Backbone atoms as SQL, in Angstrom:
CREATE TABLE atoms (id INTEGER PRIMARY KEY, chain TEXT, resi INTEGER, resn TEXT, atom TEXT, x REAL, y REAL, z REAL);
INSERT INTO atoms VALUES
  (1, 'A', 1, 'MET', 'N', 132.489, 87.134, 82.629),
  (2, 'A', 1, 'MET', 'CA', 132.836, 86.848, 83.283),
  (3, 'A', 1, 'MET', 'C', 134.299, 87.131, 82.903),
  (4, 'A', 2, 'ALA', 'N', 135.372, 86.564, 84.157),
  (5, 'A', 2, 'ALA', 'CA', 136.958, 87.204, 83.427),
  (6, 'A', 2, 'ALA', 'C', 137.254, 86.828, 82.453),
  (7, 'A', 3, 'SER', 'N', 137.776, 87.430, 81.106),
  (8, 'A', 3, 'SER', 'CA', 138.606, 86.805, 79.954),
  (9, 'A', 3, 'SER', 'C', 139.940, 87.283, 79.727),
  (10, 'A', 4, 'ALA', 'N', 140.665, 88.324, 80.458),
  (11, 'A', 4, 'ALA', 'CA', 141.679, 88.287, 79.879),
  (12, 'A', 4, 'ALA', 'C', 142.580, 89.038, 81.306),
  (13, 'A', 5, 'THR', 'N', 143.891, 89.100, 81.508),
  (14, 'A', 5, 'THR', 'CA', 144.430, 89.598, 82.367),
  (15, 'A', 5, 'THR', 'C', 145.337, 91.072, 81.775),
  (16, 'A', 6, 'ARG', 'N', 145.527, 91.599, 83.164),
  (17, 'A', 6, 'ARG', 'CA', 146.406, 92.577, 82.885),
  (18, 'A', 6, 'ARG', 'C', 147.062, 93.162, 84.369),
  (19, 'A', 7, 'ASN', 'N', 148.496, 93.148, 84.321),
  (20, 'A', 7, 'ASN', 'CA', 149.429, 93.082, 84.985),
  (21, 'A', 7, 'ASN', 'C', 149.369, 92.465, 86.565),
  (22, 'A', 8, 'GLY', 'N', 148.688, 90.924, 85.951),
  (23, 'A', 8, 'GLY', 'CA', 148.320, 89.801, 87.110),
  (24, 'A', 8, 'GLY', 'C', 147.241, 89.843, 87.650),
  (25, 'A', 9, 'ARG', 'N', 146.121, 90.696, 86.990),
  (26, 'A', 9, 'ARG', 'CA', 144.787, 90.824, 87.720),
  (27, 'A', 9, 'ARG', 'C', 143.696, 90.265, 86.624),
  (28, 'A', 10, 'SER', 'N', 142.408, 89.825, 86.998),
  (29, 'A', 10, 'SER', 'CA', 141.522, 89.471, 85.764),
  (30, 'A', 10, 'SER', 'C', 140.475, 90.498, 85.362),
  (31, 'A', 11, 'GLU', 'N', 140.080, 90.662, 84.354),
  (32, 'A', 11, 'GLU', 'CA', 139.118, 92.037, 83.529),
  (33, 'A', 11, 'GLU', 'C', 137.980, 91.419, 83.744),
  (34, 'A', 12, 'GLY', 'N', 137.202, 92.122, 83.526),
  (35, 'A', 12, 'GLY', 'CA', 135.504, 91.698, 83.371),
  (36, 'A', 12, 'GLY', 'C', 134.823, 92.328, 84.460),
  (37, 'A', 13, 'VAL', 'N', 133.381, 91.504, 84.527),
  (38, 'A', 13, 'VAL', 'CA', 132.622, 91.603, 85.327),
  (39, 'A', 13, 'VAL', 'C', 132.310, 90.362, 86.237),
  (40, 'A', 14, 'ALA', 'N', 131.921, 90.268, 87.202),
  (41, 'A', 14, 'ALA', 'CA', 131.193, 88.944, 88.055),
  (42, 'A', 14, 'ALA', 'C', 130.096, 89.192, 88.213),
  (43, 'A', 15, 'PHE', 'N', 129.355, 88.680, 88.085),
  (44, 'A', 15, 'PHE', 'CA', 127.658, 88.497, 89.143),
  (45, 'A', 15, 'PHE', 'C', 127.026, 87.968, 90.074),
  (46, 'A', 16, 'ILE', 'N', 126.778, 87.896, 91.042),
  (47, 'A', 16, 'ILE', 'CA', 126.804, 87.407, 92.224),
  (48, 'A', 16, 'ILE', 'C', 125.039, 87.416, 92.442),
  (49, 'A', 17, 'HIS', 'N', 124.465, 86.827, 92.380),
  (50, 'A', 17, 'HIS', 'CA', 122.285, 86.347, 92.672),
  (51, 'A', 17, 'HIS', 'C', 122.649, 86.392, 94.174),
  (52, 'A', 18, 'GLU', 'N', 121.962, 87.647, 95.006),
  (53, 'A', 18, 'GLU', 'CA', 121.975, 87.493, 96.314),
  (54, 'A', 18, 'GLU', 'C', 120.551, 86.911, 96.811),
  (55, 'A', 19, 'ASP', 'N', 120.456, 86.363, 97.156),
  (56, 'A', 19, 'ASP', 'CA', 119.341, 85.631, 98.165),
  (57, 'A', 19, 'ASP', 'C', 118.200, 86.644, 98.382),
  (58, 'A', 20, 'ASP', 'N', 118.179, 88.018, 98.417),
  (59, 'A', 20, 'ASP', 'CA', 117.110, 88.796, 98.451),
  (60, 'A', 20, 'ASP', 'C', 116.872, 89.304, 96.831),
  (61, 'A', 21, 'GLY', 'N', 117.453, 88.314, 95.917),
  (62, 'A', 21, 'GLY', 'CA', 116.909, 88.474, 94.811),
  (63, 'A', 21, 'GLY', 'C', 117.942, 89.727, 93.623),
  (64, 'A', 22, 'ARG', 'N', 118.686, 90.314, 94.636),
  (65, 'A', 22, 'ARG', 'CA', 119.186, 91.630, 93.854),
  (66, 'A', 22, 'ARG', 'C', 120.663, 90.831, 92.943),
  (67, 'A', 23, 'ILE', 'N', 121.061, 91.449, 92.066),
  (68, 'A', 23, 'ILE', 'CA', 122.406, 90.899, 91.348),
  (69, 'A', 23, 'ILE', 'C', 123.647, 91.997, 91.681),
  (70, 'A', 24, 'THR', 'N', 124.065, 92.065, 92.128),
  (71, 'A', 24, 'THR', 'CA', 126.092, 92.024, 92.614),
  (72, 'A', 24, 'THR', 'C', 126.470, 91.955, 91.209),
  (73, 'A', 25, 'ALA', 'N', 126.878, 93.464, 90.969),
  (74, 'A', 25, 'ALA', 'CA', 127.939, 93.576, 89.593),
  (75, 'A', 25, 'ALA', 'C', 129.433, 93.710, 90.439),
  (76, 'A', 26, 'ILE', 'N', 130.525, 92.971, 90.136),
  (77, 'A', 26, 'ILE', 'CA', 131.850, 93.607, 90.709),
  (78, 'A', 26, 'ILE', 'C', 132.734, 93.486, 89.246),
  (79, 'A', 27, 'ASP', 'N', 133.101, 94.833, 89.373),
  (80, 'A', 27, 'ASP', 'CA', 134.216, 95.247, 88.438),
  (81, 'A', 27, 'ASP', 'C', 135.926, 94.222, 89.051),
  (82, 'A', 28, 'LEU', 'N', 136.292, 93.457, 88.342),
  (83, 'A', 28, 'LEU', 'CA', 137.577, 92.385, 88.740),
  (84, 'A', 28, 'LEU', 'C', 138.458, 93.323, 88.533),
  (85, 'A', 29, 'GLU', 'N', 138.722, 94.160, 88.054),
  (86, 'A', 29, 'GLU', 'CA', 140.193, 94.697, 87.862),
  (87, 'A', 29, 'GLU', 'C', 140.139, 95.664, 88.951),
  (88, 'A', 30, 'THR', 'N', 138.828, 96.468, 89.280),
  (89, 'A', 30, 'THR', 'CA', 139.256, 97.491, 90.470),
  (90, 'A', 30, 'THR', 'C', 138.460, 96.866, 91.819),
  (91, 'A', 31, 'GLY', 'N', 137.620, 96.258, 91.894),
  (92, 'A', 31, 'GLY', 'CA', 136.755, 95.433, 93.280),
  (93, 'A', 31, 'GLY', 'C', 136.148, 96.180, 93.581),
  (94, 'A', 32, 'VAL', 'N', 135.582, 97.050, 92.418),
  (95, 'A', 32, 'VAL', 'CA', 134.560, 97.951, 92.915),
  (96, 'A', 32, 'VAL', 'C', 133.551, 97.573, 92.497),
  (97, 'A', 33, 'ALA', 'N', 132.088, 97.334, 93.286),
  (98, 'A', 33, 'ALA', 'CA', 131.006, 96.402, 93.345),
  (99, 'A', 33, 'ALA', 'C', 130.010, 97.764, 93.532),
  (100, 'A', 34, 'SER', 'N', 128.620, 96.946, 92.242),
  (101, 'A', 34, 'SER', 'CA', 127.311, 97.871, 92.926),
  (102, 'A', 34, 'SER', 'C', 126.161, 96.749, 92.485),
  (103, 'A', 35, 'TYR', 'N', 124.893, 97.202, 92.981),
  (104, 'A', 35, 'TYR', 'CA', 123.644, 96.300, 92.851),
  (105, 'A', 35, 'TYR', 'C', 122.389, 96.726, 91.679),
  (106, 'A', 36, 'GLY', 'N', 121.553, 95.812, 91.447),
  (107, 'A', 36, 'GLY', 'CA', 120.416, 96.163, 91.325),
  (108, 'A', 36, 'GLY', 'C', 119.086, 94.851, 91.032),
  (109, 'A', 37, 'ASP', 'N', 118.470, 95.286, 90.219),
  (110, 'A', 37, 'ASP', 'CA', 117.570, 94.249, 90.565),
  (111, 'A', 37, 'ASP', 'C', 117.587, 93.242, 88.895),
  (112, 'A', 38, 'THR', 'N', 118.214, 93.820, 88.345),
  (113, 'A', 38, 'THR', 'CA', 118.664, 92.918, 87.073),
  (114, 'A', 38, 'THR', 'C', 120.343, 93.134, 86.724),
  (115, 'A', 39, 'LYS', 'N', 120.430, 92.170, 85.890),
  (116, 'A', 39, 'LYS', 'CA', 121.815, 92.557, 85.508),
  (117, 'A', 39, 'LYS', 'C', 121.998, 93.786, 84.704),
  (118, 'A', 40, 'SER', 'N', 121.166, 93.929, 84.054),
  (119, 'A', 40, 'SER', 'CA', 121.234, 95.593, 83.156),
  (120, 'A', 40, 'SER', 'C', 121.354, 96.505, 84.669),
  (121, 'A', 41, 'GLU', 'N', 120.822, 97.142, 85.438),
  (122, 'A', 41, 'GLU', 'CA', 120.187, 97.667, 86.091),
  (123, 'A', 41, 'GLU', 'C', 121.559, 97.657, 87.214),
  (124, 'A', 42, 'ALA', 'N', 121.848, 96.540, 87.157),
  (125, 'A', 42, 'ALA', 'CA', 123.538, 96.196, 88.499),
  (126, 'A', 42, 'ALA', 'C', 124.643, 96.788, 87.410),
  (127, 'A', 43, 'LEU', 'N', 124.764, 96.399, 86.240),
  (128, 'A', 43, 'LEU', 'CA', 125.865, 96.877, 85.005),
  (129, 'A', 43, 'LEU', 'C', 125.510, 98.250, 85.111),
  (130, 'A', 44, 'ALA', 'N', 124.460, 99.081, 85.137),
  (131, 'A', 44, 'ALA', 'CA', 124.358, 100.604, 85.051),
  (132, 'A', 44, 'ALA', 'C', 124.711, 100.985, 86.477),
  (133, 'A', 45, 'MET', 'N', 124.664, 100.666, 87.474),
  (134, 'A', 45, 'MET', 'CA', 124.514, 100.959, 88.411),
  (135, 'A', 45, 'MET', 'C', 126.650, 100.950, 88.945),
  (136, 'A', 46, 'LEU', 'N', 126.789, 99.942, 88.148),
  (137, 'A', 46, 'LEU', 'CA', 128.576, 99.680, 88.321),
  (138, 'A', 46, 'LEU', 'C', 129.407, 100.651, 87.307),
  (139, 'A', 47, 'ALA', 'N', 128.565, 101.152, 86.573),
  (140, 'A', 47, 'ALA', 'CA', 129.290, 101.792, 85.837),
  (141, 'A', 47, 'ALA', 'C', 129.503, 103.394, 86.186),
  (142, 'A', 48, 'GLU', 'N', 128.843, 103.665, 86.992),
  (143, 'A', 48, 'GLU', 'CA', 128.556, 105.130, 87.846),
  (144, 'A', 48, 'GLU', 'C', 129.220, 104.781, 88.882),
  (145, 'A', 49, 'ALA', 'N', 129.076, 104.058, 89.778),
  (146, 'A', 49, 'ALA', 'CA', 130.457, 103.417, 90.589),
  (147, 'A', 49, 'ALA', 'C', 131.744, 103.608, 90.341),
  (148, 'A', 50, 'LEU', 'N', 132.070, 103.294, 89.375),
  (149, 'A', 50, 'LEU', 'CA', 133.610, 103.107, 88.312),
  (150, 'A', 50, 'LEU', 'C', 133.755, 104.484, 88.184),
  (151, 'A', 51, 'GLU', 'N', 132.655, 105.533, 87.514),
  (152, 'A', 51, 'GLU', 'CA', 133.050, 106.850, 87.564),
  (153, 'A', 51, 'GLU', 'C', 133.372, 107.634, 88.715),
  (154, 'A', 52, 'LEU', 'N', 132.567, 107.356, 89.583),
  (155, 'A', 52, 'LEU', 'CA', 133.007, 108.111, 90.480),
  (156, 'A', 52, 'LEU', 'C', 134.225, 107.606, 91.620),
  (157, 'A', 53, 'HIS', 'N', 134.276, 105.993, 90.975),
  (158, 'A', 53, 'HIS', 'CA', 136.023, 105.864, 91.816),
  (159, 'A', 53, 'HIS', 'C', 137.174, 106.250, 91.169),
  (160, 'A', 54, 'GLU', 'N', 136.831, 106.930, 89.453),
  (161, 'A', 54, 'GLU', 'CA', 138.276, 107.047, 88.905),
  (162, 'A', 54, 'GLU', 'C', 138.039, 108.917, 88.829),
  (163, 'A', 55, 'GLY', 'N', 137.240, 109.279, 90.040),
  (164, 'A', 55, 'GLY', 'CA', 137.396, 110.799, 90.511),
  (165, 'A', 55, 'GLY', 'C', 136.612, 111.607, 89.529),
  (166, 'A', 56, 'GLY', 'N', 135.268, 111.061, 88.906),
  (167, 'A', 56, 'GLY', 'CA', 134.072, 111.742, 88.276),
  (168, 'A', 56, 'GLY', 'C', 133.398, 111.868, 88.861),
  (169, 'A', 57, 'GLY', 'N', 132.533, 113.062, 88.619),
  (170, 'A', 57, 'GLY', 'CA', 131.138, 113.383, 89.231),
  (171, 'A', 57, 'GLY', 'C', 131.432, 114.779, 89.721),
  (172, 'A', 58, 'GLU', 'N', 130.677, 115.562, 90.111),
  (173, 'A', 58, 'GLU', 'CA', 130.767, 116.487, 90.946),
  (174, 'A', 58, 'GLU', 'C', 130.942, 116.371, 92.654),
  (175, 'A', 59, 'PRO', 'N', 131.388, 117.719, 93.224),
  (176, 'A', 59, 'PRO', 'CA', 131.587, 117.094, 94.580),
  (177, 'A', 59, 'PRO', 'C', 130.146, 117.871, 95.115),
  (178, 'A', 60, 'VAL', 'N', 130.310, 117.680, 96.167),
  (179, 'A', 60, 'VAL', 'CA', 128.685, 117.486, 97.241),
  (180, 'A', 60, 'VAL', 'C', 129.242, 119.505, 97.902),
  (181, 'A', 61, 'THR', 'N', 128.009, 120.134, 97.621),
  (182, 'A', 61, 'THR', 'CA', 128.052, 121.731, 98.018),
  (183, 'A', 61, 'THR', 'C', 127.305, 121.778, 99.585),
  (184, 'A', 62, 'ASP', 'N', 127.894, 122.559, 99.638),
  (185, 'A', 62, 'ASP', 'CA', 126.806, 123.472, 101.146),
  (186, 'A', 62, 'ASP', 'C', 125.445, 123.031, 100.391),
  (187, 'A', 63, 'ASP', 'N', 124.945, 123.774, 99.546),
  (188, 'A', 63, 'ASP', 'CA', 123.707, 124.046, 98.770),
  (189, 'A', 63, 'ASP', 'C', 123.122, 122.306, 98.576),
  (190, 'A', 64, 'ASP', 'N', 123.787, 121.752, 98.130),
  (191, 'A', 64, 'ASP', 'CA', 123.403, 120.301, 98.016),
  (192, 'A', 64, 'ASP', 'C', 122.765, 119.666, 98.907),
  (193, 'A', 65, 'LEU', 'N', 123.852, 120.110, 100.504),
  (194, 'A', 65, 'LEU', 'CA', 123.460, 119.140, 101.758),
  (195, 'A', 65, 'LEU', 'C', 122.035, 119.791, 101.888),
  (196, 'A', 66, 'GLU', 'N', 121.924, 121.611, 102.288),
  (197, 'A', 66, 'GLU', 'CA', 121.333, 122.159, 102.166),
  (198, 'A', 66, 'GLU', 'C', 119.650, 121.692, 101.797),
  (199, 'A', 67, 'GLU', 'N', 119.463, 121.169, 100.377),
  (200, 'A', 67, 'GLU', 'CA', 118.537, 120.848, 100.041),
  (201, 'A', 67, 'GLU', 'C', 117.998, 119.826, 100.303),
  (202, 'A', 68, 'LEU', 'N', 118.965, 118.981, 100.791),
  (203, 'A', 68, 'LEU', 'CA', 118.802, 117.388, 101.159),
  (204, 'A', 68, 'LEU', 'C', 117.836, 117.481, 102.556),
  (205, 'A', 69, 'GLY', 'N', 118.063, 118.516, 102.917),
  (206, 'A', 69, 'GLY', 'CA', 117.711, 118.944, 104.183),
  (207, 'A', 69, 'GLY', 'C', 118.560, 118.359, 105.303),
  (208, 'A', 70, 'LEU', 'N', 119.898, 118.473, 105.019),
  (209, 'A', 70, 'LEU', 'CA', 121.063, 118.624, 105.986),
  (210, 'A', 70, 'LEU', 'C', 121.565, 119.790, 106.135),
  (211, 'A', 71, 'ASP', 'N', 122.228, 119.852, 107.359),
  (212, 'A', 71, 'ASP', 'CA', 123.118, 121.080, 107.808),
  (213, 'A', 71, 'ASP', 'C', 124.266, 120.390, 107.460),
  (214, 'A', 72, 'PRO', 'N', 125.169, 121.252, 106.398),
  (215, 'A', 72, 'PRO', 'CA', 126.583, 121.557, 106.216),
  (216, 'A', 72, 'PRO', 'C', 127.247, 121.476, 107.410),
  (217, 'A', 73, 'ASP', 'N', 127.160, 122.070, 108.325),
  (218, 'A', 73, 'ASP', 'CA', 127.759, 122.980, 109.728),
  (219, 'A', 73, 'ASP', 'C', 127.213, 122.194, 111.033),
  (220, 'A', 74, 'ALA', 'N', 126.702, 120.621, 110.812),
  (221, 'A', 74, 'ALA', 'CA', 126.250, 120.005, 112.298),
  (222, 'A', 74, 'ALA', 'C', 127.246, 119.018, 112.144),
  (223, 'A', 75, 'GLN', 'N', 127.623, 118.829, 113.311),
  (224, 'A', 75, 'GLN', 'CA', 128.842, 117.745, 113.786),
  (225, 'A', 75, 'GLN', 'C', 127.605, 116.510, 113.923),
  (226, 'A', 76, 'GLY', 'N', 128.262, 115.753, 114.052),
  (227, 'A', 76, 'GLY', 'CA', 127.594, 114.119, 114.287),
  (228, 'A', 76, 'GLY', 'C', 127.761, 113.901, 115.707),
  (229, 'A', 77, 'GLU', 'N', 126.998, 113.218, 116.308),
  (230, 'A', 77, 'GLU', 'CA', 126.661, 113.264, 117.851),
  (231, 'A', 77, 'GLU', 'C', 127.161, 111.813, 117.974),
  (232, 'A', 78, 'THR', 'N', 127.979, 110.871, 117.279),
  (233, 'A', 78, 'THR', 'CA', 128.242, 109.823, 117.263),
  (234, 'A', 78, 'THR', 'C', 129.768, 109.695, 117.099),
  (235, 'A', 79, 'GLU', 'N', 130.578, 108.775, 117.704),
  (236, 'A', 79, 'GLU', 'CA', 132.045, 108.372, 117.577),
  (237, 'A', 79, 'GLU', 'C', 131.964, 108.140, 116.063),
  (238, 'A', 80, 'LEU', 'N', 133.233, 108.290, 115.543),
  (239, 'A', 80, 'LEU', 'CA', 133.468, 108.042, 114.232),
  (240, 'A', 80, 'LEU', 'C', 134.086, 106.321, 114.424),
  (241, 'A', 81, 'PRO', 'N', 132.823, 105.059, 113.760),
  (242, 'A', 81, 'PRO', 'CA', 134.046, 103.930, 113.847),
  (243, 'A', 81, 'PRO', 'C', 135.500, 103.824, 114.016),
  (244, 'A', 82, 'GLU', 'N', 135.857, 102.585, 114.670),
  (245, 'A', 82, 'GLU', 'CA', 137.711, 102.984, 114.866),
  (246, 'A', 82, 'GLU', 'C', 138.373, 103.040, 113.620),
  (247, 'A', 83, 'PHE', 'N', 137.746, 102.473, 112.211),
  (248, 'A', 83, 'PHE', 'CA', 138.731, 102.387, 110.852),
  (249, 'A', 83, 'PHE', 'C', 138.523, 103.570, 110.421),
  (250, 'A', 84, 'MET', 'N', 137.723, 104.726, 111.015),
  (251, 'A', 84, 'MET', 'CA', 137.466, 105.911, 110.218),
  (252, 'A', 84, 'MET', 'C', 138.198, 106.600, 111.244),
  (253, 'A', 85, 'GLN', 'N', 138.957, 106.503, 112.478),
  (254, 'A', 85, 'GLN', 'CA', 139.681, 107.299, 113.754),
  (255, 'A', 85, 'GLN', 'C', 140.932, 107.308, 113.047);
């Protein structure tokens, strides 16, 4: 849990035990969260989410999309949600 503060914000990780049995891990400094079936898995997923949040990882390419069976040039057929417009 939170153990110190920096710039008035808590540091550490909070865990929430969800009704479906999963555990959510929340980085208290950034607000980034992820989940897993155990605390260990939730922390591992949170570490990956934090890396991506901080600009790590590789960008998705057209080849990546095609490998997943997606057409990189396809246009969505539904409107974007209001918050994305």
